[in-house]
Amino acid sequence: MLWIMRFSGLFSALLAIIVLSPSLQSFPPAEAIRSSHLDAYLRFPSSDAPPRRFSFRRAPLFRNAADCAAADADSGVCSPSLVHVAITLDFEYLRGSIAAVHSILQHSSCPESVFFHFLVSETDLESLVRSSFPELKFKVYYFDPEIVRPMISTSVRQALEQPLNYARNYLADMLEPCVRRVIYLDSDLIVVDDIAKLWKTNLGSKTIGAPEYCHANFTKYFTPAFWSDERFSGAFRGRSPCYFNTGVMVMDLERWRSVGYTEVIEKWMEVQKSDRIYELGSLPPFLLVFAGEVAPIEHRWNQHGLGGDNVRGSCRDLHPGPVSLLHWSGSGKPWFRLDSRKPCPLDTLWAPYDLYGHSR
């Protein structure tokens, strides 16, 4: 297990531990599977021309350890031995997404058993992924931004208004019916532990699992108009809601489909358009539907807030305790701060997973 303390003087040593520890050695992926999913959500414009704005180095190959279950090649995405991970891809956060994938593979004992589901609203990103991870198991799903754009209201930060932020609401519809569970991850994080441990989370009777933060001031996520109107605040009656960050979730897609949670979230977004019951993008609808009904996951799996607040993006320390995932939620992203030569101390822990290189 990797333990990271809060003392700044240890950052260099910690970086060496993450990069060099024998327990975190690389093992390489498997056959890439091309996207062919076509339905109401997937109108993927075809284009073979690689984008010219980005170039990423090729990652080393990662192979399964000897005790990993043999993958059923004939089952493809439906193989029961797979760990399913969903991440969005867009040009602004592509560098972060590539680093996240790199970190997952590097720390996985069975990297060839991880299947990535990439959600996109732009074309030409598949070739970039394939250039860095030529043997990666993955599939690209086109999310039409017009599906959700009319339901999005203004937020405290413009980046939170992007339609792709809402694609996770539609995972149960976009992914194949045989995919019954998925780990959803934001693009601004790195995993420094075996993703299979998170995959094995016991959800019990719950639809989603996530680290909860019950000490946080839950009332601030909704407007006074929300709390003063029983039609809205009554949604939490009988529950003990706690804040959770939607950037790291284990989702039971089978249960999600059976209840129809996508439609429930959409109804709250429609309420927001008419009554302004929250200020913070795609998070509050998830809180409205699931807060108080979340399977708890150890805090080590989402050391969030490393990007500072939603305005200044100031430097932050880690929460006390062990770390399995570092998450730069907030406005400050490590790649921007590193490039500007004004990094926060913890940004140096993200840097070893960065595969970005300028096109020549």
XYZ file of N, CA and C in Angstrom, residues 83-322:
720
model
N -12.489 -5.529 -16.080
C -12.787 -4.393 -15.220
C -13.115 -3.226 -16.147
N -14.296 -2.649 -16.005
C -14.757 -1.606 -16.921
C -14.546 -0.221 -16.312
N -13.881 0.657 -17.077
C -13.596 2.012 -16.629
C -14.074 2.992 -17.695
N -14.866 3.981 -17.300
C -15.367 5.001 -18.222
C -14.708 6.343 -17.917
N -14.198 7.001 -18.965
C -13.540 8.303 -18.851
C -13.943 9.143 -20.059
N -14.132 10.432 -19.862
C -14.414 11.315 -20.994
C -13.108 11.734 -21.666
N -13.199 12.022 -22.955
C -12.067 12.543 -23.730
C -12.512 13.816 -24.433
N -11.777 14.894 -24.228
C -11.973 16.090 -25.026
C -10.621 16.785 -25.141
N -10.489 17.722 -26.078
C -9.185 18.314 -26.351
C -8.636 19.080 -25.149
N -9.496 19.740 -24.399
C -9.018 20.550 -23.285
C -8.426 19.691 -22.169
N -9.028 18.534 -21.919
C -8.588 17.687 -20.816
C -7.936 16.389 -21.291
N -7.620 16.312 -22.582
C -7.070 15.080 -23.135
C -5.765 14.678 -22.448
N -4.945 15.652 -22.156
C -3.663 15.360 -21.507
C -3.884 14.690 -20.151
N -4.892 15.151 -19.430
C -5.226 14.539 -18.159
C -5.775 13.139 -18.314
N -6.624 12.920 -19.319
C -7.205 11.601 -19.545
C -6.137 10.564 -19.888
N -5.195 10.963 -20.741
C -4.119 10.049 -21.122
C -3.272 9.692 -19.901
N -2.979 10.679 -19.061
C -2.212 10.420 -17.845
C -2.984 9.498 -16.903
N -4.302 9.664 -16.809
C -5.117 8.811 -15.942
C -5.050 7.355 -16.401
N -5.195 7.141 -17.717
C -5.105 5.782 -18.257
C -3.733 5.187 -17.966
N -2.691 5.965 -18.198
C -1.317 5.512 -17.962
C -1.147 5.066 -16.508
N -1.669 5.860 -15.574
C -1.521 5.528 -14.160
C -2.278 4.254 -13.795
N -3.456 4.071 -14.367
C -4.242 2.864 -14.089
C -3.495 1.624 -14.555
N -2.967 1.683 -15.769
C -2.249 0.526 -16.317
C -0.980 0.232 -15.515
N -0.262 1.273 -15.142
C 1.007 1.068 -14.451
C 0.826 0.392 -13.094
N -0.283 0.677 -12.438
C -0.482 0.155 -11.086
C -1.428 -1.047 -11.026
N -1.896 -1.483 -12.162
C -2.804 -2.638 -12.197
C -2.019 -3.938 -12.267
N -2.416 -4.931 -11.486
C -1.782 -6.249 -11.570
C -2.272 -7.014 -12.793
N -3.448 -6.628 -13.320
C -4.010 -7.288 -14.504
C -4.425 -6.229 -15.537
N -3.494 -5.470 -16.076
C -3.843 -4.368 -16.980
C -4.515 -4.815 -18.268
N -4.236 -6.030 -18.712
C -4.882 -6.524 -19.927
C -6.348 -6.855 -19.700
N -6.769 -6.827 -18.449
C -8.160 -7.114 -18.106
C -8.958 -5.845 -17.823
N -8.356 -4.688 -18.088
C -9.066 -3.421 -17.919
C -9.577 -2.957 -19.279
N -10.861 -2.689 -19.359
C -11.484 -2.222 -20.601
C -11.936 -0.781 -20.395
N -11.483 0.098 -21.288
C -11.796 1.514 -21.162
C -12.938 1.898 -22.113
N -13.892 2.629 -21.581
C -15.006 3.176 -22.360
C -14.810 4.688 -22.404
N -14.430 5.206 -23.570
C -14.139 6.629 -23.708
C -15.350 7.359 -24.284
N -15.805 8.382 -23.582
C -16.961 9.164 -23.994
C -16.457 10.452 -24.631
N -16.868 10.734 -25.857
C -16.359 11.893 -26.596
C -17.497 12.683 -27.225
N -17.236 13.954 -27.452
C -18.132 14.795 -28.240
C -17.387 15.437 -29.398
N -16.121 15.016 -29.604
C -15.285 15.507 -30.690
C -14.702 14.313 -31.435
N -14.372 14.498 -32.676
C -13.817 13.412 -33.476
C -12.294 13.387 -33.368
N -11.705 12.345 -33.937
C -10.251 12.235 -34.111
C -9.468 11.973 -32.826
N -10.142 11.579 -31.780
C -9.429 11.321 -30.533
C -8.992 9.864 -30.406
N -9.658 8.974 -31.118
C -9.332 7.553 -31.025
C -7.888 7.282 -31.452
N -7.452 7.938 -32.520
C -6.091 7.696 -33.014
C -5.034 8.161 -32.015
N -5.329 9.195 -31.259
C -4.394 9.665 -30.247
C -4.247 8.655 -29.119
N -5.366 8.092 -28.700
C -5.324 7.064 -27.659
C -4.530 5.864 -28.150
N -4.802 5.470 -29.381
C -4.151 4.281 -29.932
C -2.645 4.503 -30.127
N -2.246 5.746 -30.380
C -0.824 6.008 -30.577
C -0.042 5.838 -29.282
N -0.663 6.136 -28.154
C 0.018 5.969 -26.868
C -0.140 4.570 -26.296
N -1.281 3.939 -26.582
C -1.580 2.625 -26.019
C -2.034 1.687 -27.148
N -1.110 1.227 -27.980
C -1.503 0.468 -29.177
C -2.204 -0.851 -28.885
N -2.064 -1.405 -27.688
C -2.697 -2.679 -27.376
C -3.809 -2.540 -26.335
N -4.228 -1.333 -26.102
C -5.247 -1.080 -25.092
C -6.603 -1.640 -25.513
N -7.324 -2.231 -24.565
C -8.717 -2.619 -24.802
C -9.574 -1.378 -24.558
N -10.210 -0.885 -25.610
C -11.053 0.293 -25.418
C -12.086 0.418 -26.531
N -13.040 1.279 -26.279
C -14.072 1.594 -27.249
C -14.445 3.063 -27.079
N -14.706 3.733 -28.181
C -15.060 5.144 -28.157
C -16.560 5.288 -28.412
N -17.214 6.079 -27.588
C -18.653 6.302 -27.687
C -18.896 7.791 -27.915
N -19.590 8.121 -28.968
C -19.872 9.523 -29.251
C -21.112 9.956 -28.483
N -20.954 10.990 -27.666
C -22.077 11.562 -26.919
C -22.513 12.850 -27.592
N -23.727 12.878 -28.083
C -24.248 14.051 -28.772
C -24.547 15.146 -27.744
N -23.836 16.258 -27.774
C -24.055 17.305 -26.768
C -25.447 17.903 -26.798
N -26.125 17.787 -27.952
C -27.460 18.369 -28.047
C -28.488 17.606 -27.214
N -28.169 16.393 -26.803
C -29.079 15.632 -25.952
C -29.303 16.342 -24.628
N -28.256 16.970 -24.126
C -28.329 17.545 -22.787
C -28.221 19.068 -22.772
N -27.731 19.666 -23.850
C -27.487 21.111 -23.845
C -28.706 21.942 -23.429
N -29.910 21.635 -23.916
C -31.070 22.460 -23.518
C -31.383 22.392 -22.027
N -30.882 21.380 -21.333
C -31.170 21.223 -19.907
C -30.104 21.825 -19.014
N -28.987 22.296 -19.590
C -27.875 22.810 -18.787
C -28.116 24.278 -18.448
N -27.933 24.608 -17.170
C -28.038 26.000 -16.737
C -26.655 26.545 -16.408
N -26.533 27.848 -16.272
C -25.240 28.467 -15.985
C -24.724 28.022 -14.623
N -23.383 28.008 -14.495
C -22.747 27.531 -13.281
C -21.718 28.548 -12.803
N -21.088 28.257 -11.652
C -20.095 29.174 -11.089
C -18.826 29.204 -11.931
N -18.615 28.201 -12.745
C -17.433 28.145 -13.613
C -17.856 27.592 -14.965
N -17.454 28.262 -16.051
C -17.933 27.902 -17.387
C -17.597 26.460 -17.753
N -16.444 25.960 -17.283
C -16.052 24.593 -17.603
C -17.063 23.575 -17.098
N -17.793 23.937 -16.047
C -18.784 23.014 -15.481
C -20.049 22.936 -16.332
N -20.161 23.818 -17.324
C -21.358 23.843 -18.170
C -21.197 23.005 -19.435
N -20.022 22.403 -19.642
C -19.796 21.643 -20.860
C -20.670 20.389 -20.902
N -21.347 20.128 -22.018
C -22.242 18.963 -22.095
C -21.580 17.639 -21.749
N -20.287 17.488 -22.082
C -19.631 16.205 -21.830
C -19.570 15.890 -20.337
N -19.647 16.908 -19.476
C -19.688 16.661 -18.031
C -20.907 15.833 -17.639
N -21.928 15.873 -18.473
C -23.177 15.194 -18.160
C -23.277 13.818 -18.811
N -22.244 13.420 -19.559
C -22.293 12.132 -20.260
C -22.418 10.965 -19.297
N -21.862 11.101 -18.079
C -21.955 10.003 -17.104
C -23.404 9.683 -16.739
N -24.294 10.674 -16.905
C -25.718 10.420 -16.641
C -26.295 9.393 -17.601
N -25.620 9.182 -18.735
C -26.160 8.345 -19.805
C -25.362 7.062 -20.021
N -24.458 6.755 -19.108
C -23.627 5.562 -19.269
C -24.457 4.295 -19.398
N -25.507 4.186 -18.626
C -26.328 2.978 -18.663
C -26.981 2.787 -20.023
N -27.234 3.885 -20.740
C -27.829 3.812 -22.073
C -26.783 3.612 -23.157
N -25.602 4.185 -22.964
C -24.575 4.167 -23.993
C -23.797 2.852 -24.026
N -23.467 2.326 -22.863
C -22.679 1.102 -22.808
C -23.536 -0.115 -23.113
N -22.902 -1.177 -23.575
C -23.613 -2.403 -23.927
C -24.368 -2.970 -22.723
N -25.538 -3.568 -22.938
C -26.322 -4.137 -21.831
C -25.558 -5.171 -21.009
N -24.577 -5.837 -21.621
C -23.804 -6.840 -20.886
C -22.847 -6.207 -19.882
N -22.606 -4.896 -20.003
C -21.756 -4.199 -19.038
C -22.643 -3.815 -17.854
N -22.523 -4.560 -16.790
C -23.420 -4.390 -15.643
C -22.866 -3.463 -14.575
N -21.576 -3.222 -14.610
C -20.926 -2.359 -13.622
C -19.815 -1.595 -14.317
N -19.590 -0.354 -13.867
C -18.510 0.441 -14.442
C -17.945 1.360 -13.363
N -16.655 1.634 -13.461
C -16.029 2.663 -12.639
C -15.978 3.930 -13.477
N -16.610 4.980 -13.015
C -16.515 6.262 -13.720
C -15.423 7.097 -13.070
N -14.520 7.661 -13.894
C -13.437 8.492 -13.400
C -13.359 9.805 -14.181
N -13.117 10.889 -13.468
C -12.838 12.166 -14.116
C -11.485 12.110 -14.826
N -11.207 13.149 -15.617
C -9.973 13.184 -16.409
C -8.797 13.805 -15.671
N -9.047 14.404 -14.514
C -7.996 15.153 -13.814
C -7.503 14.406 -12.576
N -7.182 13.128 -12.741
C -6.755 12.326 -11.605
C -5.723 11.291 -12.044
N -5.052 10.720 -11.060
C -4.190 9.562 -11.296
C -4.499 8.509 -10.237
N -4.384 7.263 -10.635
C -4.600 6.133 -9.732
C -3.237 5.566 -9.362
N -2.983 5.396 -8.064
C -1.688 4.889 -7.618
C -1.863 3.592 -6.812
N -2.889 2.850 -7.161
C -3.177 1.568 -6.524
C -3.836 0.692 -7.588
N -4.055 -0.555 -7.278
C -4.645 -1.481 -8.238
C -6.137 -1.192 -8.401
N -6.556 -0.831 -9.609
C -7.950 -0.468 -9.877
C -8.903 -1.615 -9.576
N -8.399 -2.858 -9.588
C -9.249 -4.015 -9.300
C -9.804 -3.960 -7.884
N -9.083 -3.325 -6.975
C -9.572 -3.202 -5.598
C -10.823 -2.332 -5.551
N -10.819 -1.243 -6.323
C -11.995 -0.373 -6.390
C -13.145 -1.088 -7.083
N -12.822 -1.866 -8.110
C -13.825 -2.610 -8.872
C -14.607 -3.574 -7.981
N -13.957 -4.125 -6.984
C -14.572 -5.133 -6.118
C -15.418 -4.534 -4.998
N -15.642 -3.249 -5.030
C -16.459 -2.591 -4.010
C -17.813 -3.276 -3.874
N -18.206 -3.560 -2.648
C -19.517 -4.154 -2.370
C -20.555 -3.040 -2.315
N -21.402 -2.979 -3.319
C -22.438 -1.942 -3.369
C -23.679 -2.318 -2.580
N -23.802 -3.588 -2.209
C -25.007 -4.015 -1.503
C -26.241 -3.729 -2.323
N -27.193 -3.011 -1.727
C -28.441 -2.677 -2.436
C -28.374 -1.307 -3.103
N -27.198 -0.659 -3.071
C -27.072 0.690 -3.617
C -26.706 0.658 -5.098
N -27.013 1.734 -5.781
C -26.729 1.853 -7.209
C -25.338 2.391 -7.473
N -24.869 3.273 -6.626
C -23.529 3.808 -6.792
C -22.755 3.733 -5.484
N -21.433 3.673 -5.610
C -20.541 3.744 -4.464
C -19.555 4.874 -4.684
N -19.222 5.590 -3.612
C -18.273 6.700 -3.690
C -17.828 7.055 -2.278
N -16.645 7.658 -2.145
C -16.266 8.192 -0.833
C -17.208 9.325 -0.439
N -17.728 9.283 0.781
C -18.626 10.323 1.275
C -17.890 11.236 2.251
N -18.344 12.492 2.324
C -17.723 13.482 3.198
C -18.840 14.155 4.003
N -19.203 13.498 5.097
C -20.364 13.947 5.873
C -20.068 15.171 6.729
N -18.784 15.544 6.856
C -18.435 16.748 7.610
C -18.629 18.008 6.772
N -18.774 17.856 5.460
C -18.929 19.019 4.576
C -20.291 19.670 4.804
N -20.359 20.963 4.561
C -21.613 21.703 4.708
C -22.507 21.395 3.507
N -23.416 20.457 3.672
C -24.232 19.981 2.558
C -25.171 21.068 2.031
N -25.599 21.963 2.901
C -26.596 22.957 2.487
C -26.071 23.893 1.408
N -24.733 24.073 1.333
C -24.189 25.050 0.385
C -24.321 24.611 -1.069
N -24.644 23.357 -1.304
C -24.740 22.869 -2.672
C -26.087 23.215 -3.323
N -26.976 23.839 -2.545
C -28.292 24.226 -3.065
C -28.625 25.641 -2.614
N -29.484 26.293 -3.357
C -29.813 27.688 -3.094
C -30.797 27.815 -1.934
N -30.903 29.006 -1.334
C -31.924 29.229 -0.304
C -33.336 28.916 -0.807
N -33.571 29.183 -2.091
C -34.893 28.892 -2.660
C -35.196 27.394 -2.583
N -34.164 26.574 -2.756
C -34.350 25.124 -2.647
C -34.744 24.732 -1.233
N -33.990 25.208 -0.246
C -34.225 24.779 1.144
C -35.519 25.345 1.705
N -35.986 26.457 1.158
C -37.216 27.064 1.682
C -38.485 26.499 1.064
N -38.327 25.659 0.055
C -39.495 25.105 -0.643
C -39.548 23.598 -0.408
N -40.566 23.158 0.298
C -40.699 21.740 0.650
C -40.822 20.850 -0.581
N -41.291 21.395 -1.678
C -41.380 20.592 -2.908
C -40.008 20.088 -3.327
N -38.975 20.884 -3.038
C -37.621 20.530 -3.430
C -36.845 19.879 -2.292
N -36.762 20.554 -1.148
C -35.983 20.036 -0.026
C -36.555 18.727 0.512
N -37.842 18.484 0.251
C -38.458 17.234 0.681
C -37.860 16.006 0.017
N -37.054 16.229 -1.026
C -36.404 15.097 -1.695
C -35.486 14.342 -0.744
N -34.991 15.035 0.299
C -34.078 14.397 1.240
C -34.783 13.857 2.487
N -36.102 13.932 2.516
C -36.833 13.420 3.670
C -36.571 11.916 3.835
N -36.225 11.526 5.052
C -35.963 10.113 5.320
C -34.558 9.679 4.987
N -33.734 10.615 4.493
C -32.342 10.313 4.166
C -31.413 11.141 5.045
N -30.185 10.682 5.186
C -29.138 11.456 5.855
C -28.085 11.785 4.795
N -28.324 12.829 4.004
C -27.464 13.087 2.842
C -26.089 13.601 3.233
N -25.087 13.114 2.530
C -23.711 13.592 2.669
C -23.189 13.960 1.286
N -22.260 14.898 1.260
C -21.610 15.241 0.004
C -20.741 14.083 -0.478
N -20.764 13.833 -1.779
C -19.798 12.936 -2.408
C -19.400 13.542 -3.744
N -18.175 13.242 -4.160
C -17.644 13.784 -5.402
C -17.929 12.797 -6.527
N -18.561 13.267 -7.592
C -18.993 12.384 -8.676
C -17.876 12.049 -9.658
N -16.652 12.511 -9.368
C -15.525 12.205 -10.248
C -14.960 10.824 -10.075
N -15.348 10.132 -9.010
C -14.942 8.737 -8.778
C -16.157 7.987 -8.260
N -16.716 7.128 -9.095
C -17.905 6.368 -8.699
C -17.840 4.947 -9.240
N -18.312 4.005 -8.460
C -18.577 2.659 -8.939
C -20.082 2.592 -9.153
N -20.507 2.224 -10.351
C -21.918 2.315 -10.724
C -22.468 0.950 -11.120
N -23.595 0.592 -10.519
C -24.316 -0.621 -10.890
C -25.268 -0.251 -12.033
N -24.839 -0.501 -13.258
C -25.625 -0.086 -14.419
C -26.899 -0.905 -14.573
N -26.864 -2.137 -14.132
C -28.058 -2.976 -14.216
C -29.170 -2.396 -13.341
N -28.846 -2.014 -12.118
C -29.837 -1.411 -11.222
C -30.258 -0.036 -11.745
N -29.283 0.730 -12.271
C -29.584 2.055 -12.822
C -30.630 1.935 -13.925
N -30.419 0.968 -14.822
C -31.359 0.784 -15.938
C -32.746 0.391 -15.446
N -32.796 -0.484 -14.454
C -34.093 -0.990 -13.983
C -34.929 0.108 -13.332
N -34.261 1.066 -12.673
C -34.980 2.158 -12.012
C -35.231 3.318 -12.977
N -34.330 3.510 -13.916
C -34.451 4.630 -14.851
C -33.924 5.933 -14.260
N -32.741 5.880 -13.660
C -32.203 7.050 -12.980
C -31.852 8.187 -13.933
N -31.566 7.890 -15.194
C -31.261 8.965 -16.141
C -32.432 9.935 -16.233
N -33.630 9.402 -16.323
C -34.824 10.242 -16.421
C -35.056 11.030 -15.127
N -34.749 10.434 -13.995
C -34.922 11.131 -12.716
C -33.972 12.331 -12.639
N -32.720 12.136 -13.062
C -31.755 13.234 -13.071
C -32.200 14.333 -14.040
N -32.692 13.932 -15.201
C -33.155 14.918 -16.175
C -34.305 15.762 -15.626
N -35.183 15.164 -14.846
C -36.312 15.914 -14.276
C -35.810 16.995 -13.323
N -34.776 16.676 -12.529
C -34.217 17.688 -11.630
C -33.523 18.790 -12.425
N -32.908 18.451 -13.539
C -32.285 19.479 -14.377
C -33.337 20.411 -14.970
N -34.492 19.877 -15.272
C -35.584 20.714 -15.774
C -36.110 21.645 -14.683
N -36.183 21.136 -13.449
C -36.577 21.977 -12.313
C -35.581 23.128 -12.149
N -34.297 22.820 -12.272
C -33.251 23.829 -12.144
C -33.425 24.953 -13.160
N -33.813 24.624 -14.372
C -33.993 25.636 -15.417
C -35.088 26.634 -15.047
N -36.101 26.168 -14.331
C -37.227 27.046 -14.011
C -37.135 27.678 -12.630
N -36.448 27.016 -11.682
C -36.469 27.493 -10.292
C -35.100 27.787 -9.684
N -34.033 27.535 -10.392
C -32.676 27.831 -9.927
C -32.442 27.318 -8.500
N -32.326 26.010 -8.373
C -32.204 25.396 -7.050
C -30.753 25.058 -6.683
N -29.792 25.236 -7.612
C -28.382 25.019 -7.304
C -27.513 25.850 -8.247
N -26.191 25.885 -7.958
C -25.265 26.727 -8.711
C -24.113 25.954 -9.342
N -23.967 24.662 -9.066
C -22.712 23.966 -9.342
C -22.835 22.836 -10.358
N -23.152 23.127 -11.596
C -23.022 22.180 -12.698
C -23.742 20.852 -12.529
N -23.016 19.761 -12.851
C -23.629 18.430 -12.936
C -23.664 17.691 -11.609
N -23.038 18.229 -10.556
C -23.019 17.545 -9.263
C -24.367 17.525 -8.543
N -25.054 18.660 -8.370
C -26.267 18.660 -7.555
C -27.346 17.662 -7.980
N -27.592 17.436 -9.286
C -28.606 16.423 -9.617
C -28.259 15.037 -9.073
N -26.961 14.701 -9.069
C -26.538 13.425 -8.484
C -26.802 13.414 -6.980
N -26.525 14.537 -6.316
C -26.787 14.618 -4.878
C -28.274 14.468 -4.593
N -29.096 15.100 -5.409
C -30.539 15.028 -5.213
C -31.055 13.594 -5.314
N -30.485 12.834 -6.208
C -30.979 11.476 -6.454
C -30.340 10.462 -5.513
N -29.041 10.642 -5.203
C -28.320 9.572 -4.514
C -27.798 9.904 -3.116
N -27.662 11.174 -2.743
C -27.079 11.503 -1.440
C -27.882 10.831 -0.321
N -27.169 10.140 0.560
C -27.817 9.361 1.612
C -28.124 7.942 1.204
N -27.873 7.636 -0.067
C -28.114 6.285 -0.594
C -26.876 5.802 -1.360
N -25.711 6.112 -0.832
C -24.449 5.791 -1.501
C -23.713 4.716 -0.711
N -23.223 3.692 -1.407
C -22.375 2.696 -0.755
C -21.031 3.354 -0.437
N -20.612 3.370 0.822
C -19.385 4.090 1.177
C -18.126 3.396 0.667
N -17.191 4.198 0.187
C -15.882 3.733 -0.267
C -14.834 4.505 0.525
N -13.719 3.867 0.833
C -12.670 4.521 1.604
C -12.232 5.834 0.945
N -11.936 6.826 1.774
C -11.511 8.129 1.271
C -10.229 8.054 0.462
N -9.419 7.011 0.686
C -8.182 6.871 -0.073
C -8.435 6.840 -1.575
N -9.655 6.487 -1.990
C -9.966 6.368 -3.407
C -10.444 7.674 -4.034
N -10.438 8.760 -3.281
C -10.679 10.067 -3.903
C -10.113 11.167 -3.023
N -8.802 11.336 -3.099
C -8.155 12.468 -2.444
C -8.374 13.673 -3.364
N -9.570 14.279 -3.228
C -9.999 15.297 -4.187
C -9.662 16.704 -3.694
N -9.949 17.680 -4.555
C -9.736 19.076 -4.218
C -8.332 19.587 -4.461
N -7.470 18.783 -5.122
C -6.084 19.199 -5.322
C -5.957 20.327 -6.335
N -7.032 20.596 -7.072
C -7.037 21.723 -8.015
C -7.487 23.018 -7.382
N -7.668 23.021 -6.050
C -8.101 24.237 -5.360
C -9.591 24.479 -5.536
N -10.019 25.715 -5.344
C -11.440 26.038 -5.461
C -11.809 26.253 -6.928
N -13.053 26.642 -7.163
C -13.538 26.805 -8.533
C -13.202 28.157 -9.139
N -12.463 29.003 -8.398
C -12.123 30.329 -8.915
C -10.614 30.510 -9.021
N -9.891 30.322 -7.923
C -8.467 30.629 -7.908
C -7.579 29.437 -8.207
N -8.044 28.229 -7.944
C -7.231 27.045 -8.192
C -5.982 26.997 -7.340
N -6.096 27.426 -6.075
C -4.944 27.500 -5.185
C -4.444 26.115 -4.798
N -3.218 26.053 -4.279
C -2.612 24.774 -3.880
C -3.319 24.219 -2.650
N -3.413 22.921 -2.605
C -4.039 22.239 -1.473
C -3.147 21.112 -0.978
N -3.350 20.737 0.272
C -2.684 19.575 0.845
C -3.587 18.355 0.708
N -3.008 17.192 0.923
C -3.795 15.966 0.967
C -4.535 15.858 2.292
N -5.635 15.130 2.264
C -6.293 14.761 3.512
C -5.399 13.743 4.221
N -5.459 13.670 5.535
C -4.649 12.679 6.257
C -5.011 11.254 5.848
N -4.033 10.378 5.872
C -4.297 8.970 5.617
C -3.725 8.467 4.312
N -3.943 7.184 4.025
C -3.391 6.556 2.822
C -4.047 7.082 1.552
